[in-house]
Amino acid sequence: MEEDSTVPESRASLSVLALADARLPGGGHAHSGGLEEAVHRGVVADAEQLREFLRGRLHGAGSQAAAFAAAAAHAGERGAGADYWWRWDVEFDARTPSPAQRAASRAQGRGTARAGRAAWPCAALEGLLSITGSPHHPAVVGALIGARSLGTPKDAAAVVAYLAVSGPASAAVRLLGLDPFAANAAVAAFERDTERIARRAASTSGSRPEDLPSTGAPALDLFAQAHQRHHEEEVRLFAS
C-alpha cells in the first residue's frame, strides 16, 4: 500500500515514547519527586498548589536533568568512552547535593538500564554501566536514545523533563485524591515550558560535563532529605 504523503512525519519514535511512559519498568512509579513530603508539610493541598510545585520542579531539577540527558544522548551518538561517562556521573552528582535525590535518580537509572538492556542493547549503555552499576536516570535515557538513534538530544531532554512533572502529578492523585483529569491538565499546562527547556538543553548537548548548567532546587533537596528521614520512622507511599 502506498504511503500517504499528506500524513505529517512523527516527531518522536515509538522507543522515545516508551522511555517517557510510566509503564516502562524503570521504577518511576515508586517516586513522588518530593511531592509526598510537600503534601505532608501542607505545602501542596490542591490542584493549584500542585501546578506551582510542578513549575518549580520542572524549571529546577527537571531543567538540570534535561541538560544532562541531552549531553548523554550526544555522547551516545558519538560513541563516548568510559572516561566521559565517569566525568558525566561526577558532575551530575556535584549538582545534586541531596544524597536522597541522588539515590532516587540512581534507583530509577538501574531500573531503566535493565529495561534498556532488554529492549535496546547497545555499547553506550554497557560503557555507562562499566563505571557504575547504578547510573543516574538521565544518563541511561540519553545513552539509549543517542546510541540507538532512537531520537535526538532534544528528545532525550524532553523525556526527562516530562517525567520530572508527570511522576509527581500521578503521585498527587494518590496522595491528595485529586481528580486525575486535573492532575493531567496540570502537566499539559507546561507544554511550552518543556519545549523551551528541551531546546535549550539540546543547544548545550555538546558541552563538556563540567560546563553543563546547574539549575537544582534547594527546597526539593530539603524535602528529599526530610522524606528519607520520615521514611525510616513511618510507612510512606513513595520511596522519595
GROMACS .gro file of C-alpha atoms in nm, residues 55-72 88-98 101-102 105 136-139 153 156-158 160-162 164 197-198 200-202 204-205 209 211-218 220-221:
model
   62
   55ARG     CA    1   0.653   2.455   3.785
   56GLY     CA    2   0.936   2.472   4.036
   57ARG     CA    3   1.031   2.110   3.980
   58LEU     CA    4   1.036   2.147   3.601
   59HIS     CA    5   1.250   2.460   3.598
   60GLY     CA    6   1.482   2.331   3.870
   61ALA     CA    7   1.561   1.962   3.885
   62GLY     CA    8   1.383   1.894   3.555
   63SER     CA    9   1.583   2.151   3.363
   64GLN     CA   10   1.909   2.018   3.502
   65ALA     CA   11   1.819   1.658   3.421
   66ALA     CA   12   1.722   1.767   3.068
   67ALA     CA   13   2.061   1.927   3.004
   68PHE     CA   14   2.246   1.619   3.124
   69ALA     CA   15   2.019   1.380   2.930
   70ALA     CA   16   2.080   1.577   2.610
   71ALA     CA   17   2.455   1.562   2.673
   72ALA     CA   18   2.432   1.187   2.731
   88TRP     CA   19   2.928   1.291   3.348
   89ASP     CA   20   2.846   1.094   3.664
   90VAL     CA   21   3.072   1.305   3.884
   91GLU     CA   22   2.933   1.632   3.752
   92PHE     CA   23   2.570   1.526   3.792
   93ASP     CA   24   2.643   1.417   4.148
   94ALA     CA   25   2.803   1.756   4.216
   95ARG     CA   26   2.483   1.930   4.103
   96THR     CA   27   2.262   1.705   4.317
   97PRO     CA   28   2.365   1.785   4.675
   98SER     CA   29   2.093   1.576   4.841
  101GLN     CA   30   1.789   1.277   4.550
  102ARG     CA   31   2.099   1.105   4.416
  105SER     CA   32   1.793   0.907   4.049
  136HIS     CA   33   2.170   0.822   3.707
  137HIS     CA   34   1.839   0.809   3.523
  138PRO     CA   35   1.912   1.095   3.273
  139ALA     CA   36   2.236   0.922   3.172
  153PRO     CA   37   1.941   1.505   2.219
  156ALA     CA   38   1.621   1.287   2.544
  157ALA     CA   39   1.586   1.621   2.721
  158ALA     CA   40   1.210   1.625   2.662
  160VAL     CA   41   1.332   1.352   3.139
  161ALA     CA   42   1.174   1.698   3.162
  162TYR     CA   43   0.832   1.541   3.110
  164ALA     CA   44   1.005   1.536   3.618
  197ILE     CA   45   1.380   2.358   2.826
  198ALA     CA   46   1.438   2.073   2.579
  200ARG     CA   47   1.792   2.490   2.544
  201ALA     CA   48   1.927   2.157   2.668
  202ALA     CA   49   1.990   2.041   2.311
  204THR     CA   50   2.436   2.270   2.516
  205SER     CA   51   2.445   1.895   2.449
  209PRO     CA   52   3.006   1.766   3.155
  211ASP     CA   53   3.039   2.305   3.161
  212LEU     CA   54   2.675   2.194   3.179
  213PRO     CA   55   2.435   2.418   3.374
  214SER     CA   56   2.336   2.372   3.735
  215THR     CA   57   1.970   2.453   3.797
  216GLY     CA   58   1.885   2.247   4.101
  217ALA     CA   59   1.614   2.328   4.355
  218PRO     CA   60   1.732   2.360   4.719
  220LEU     CA   61   1.343   1.984   4.679
  221ASP     CA   62   1.676   1.876   4.826
   0.00000   0.00000   0.00000
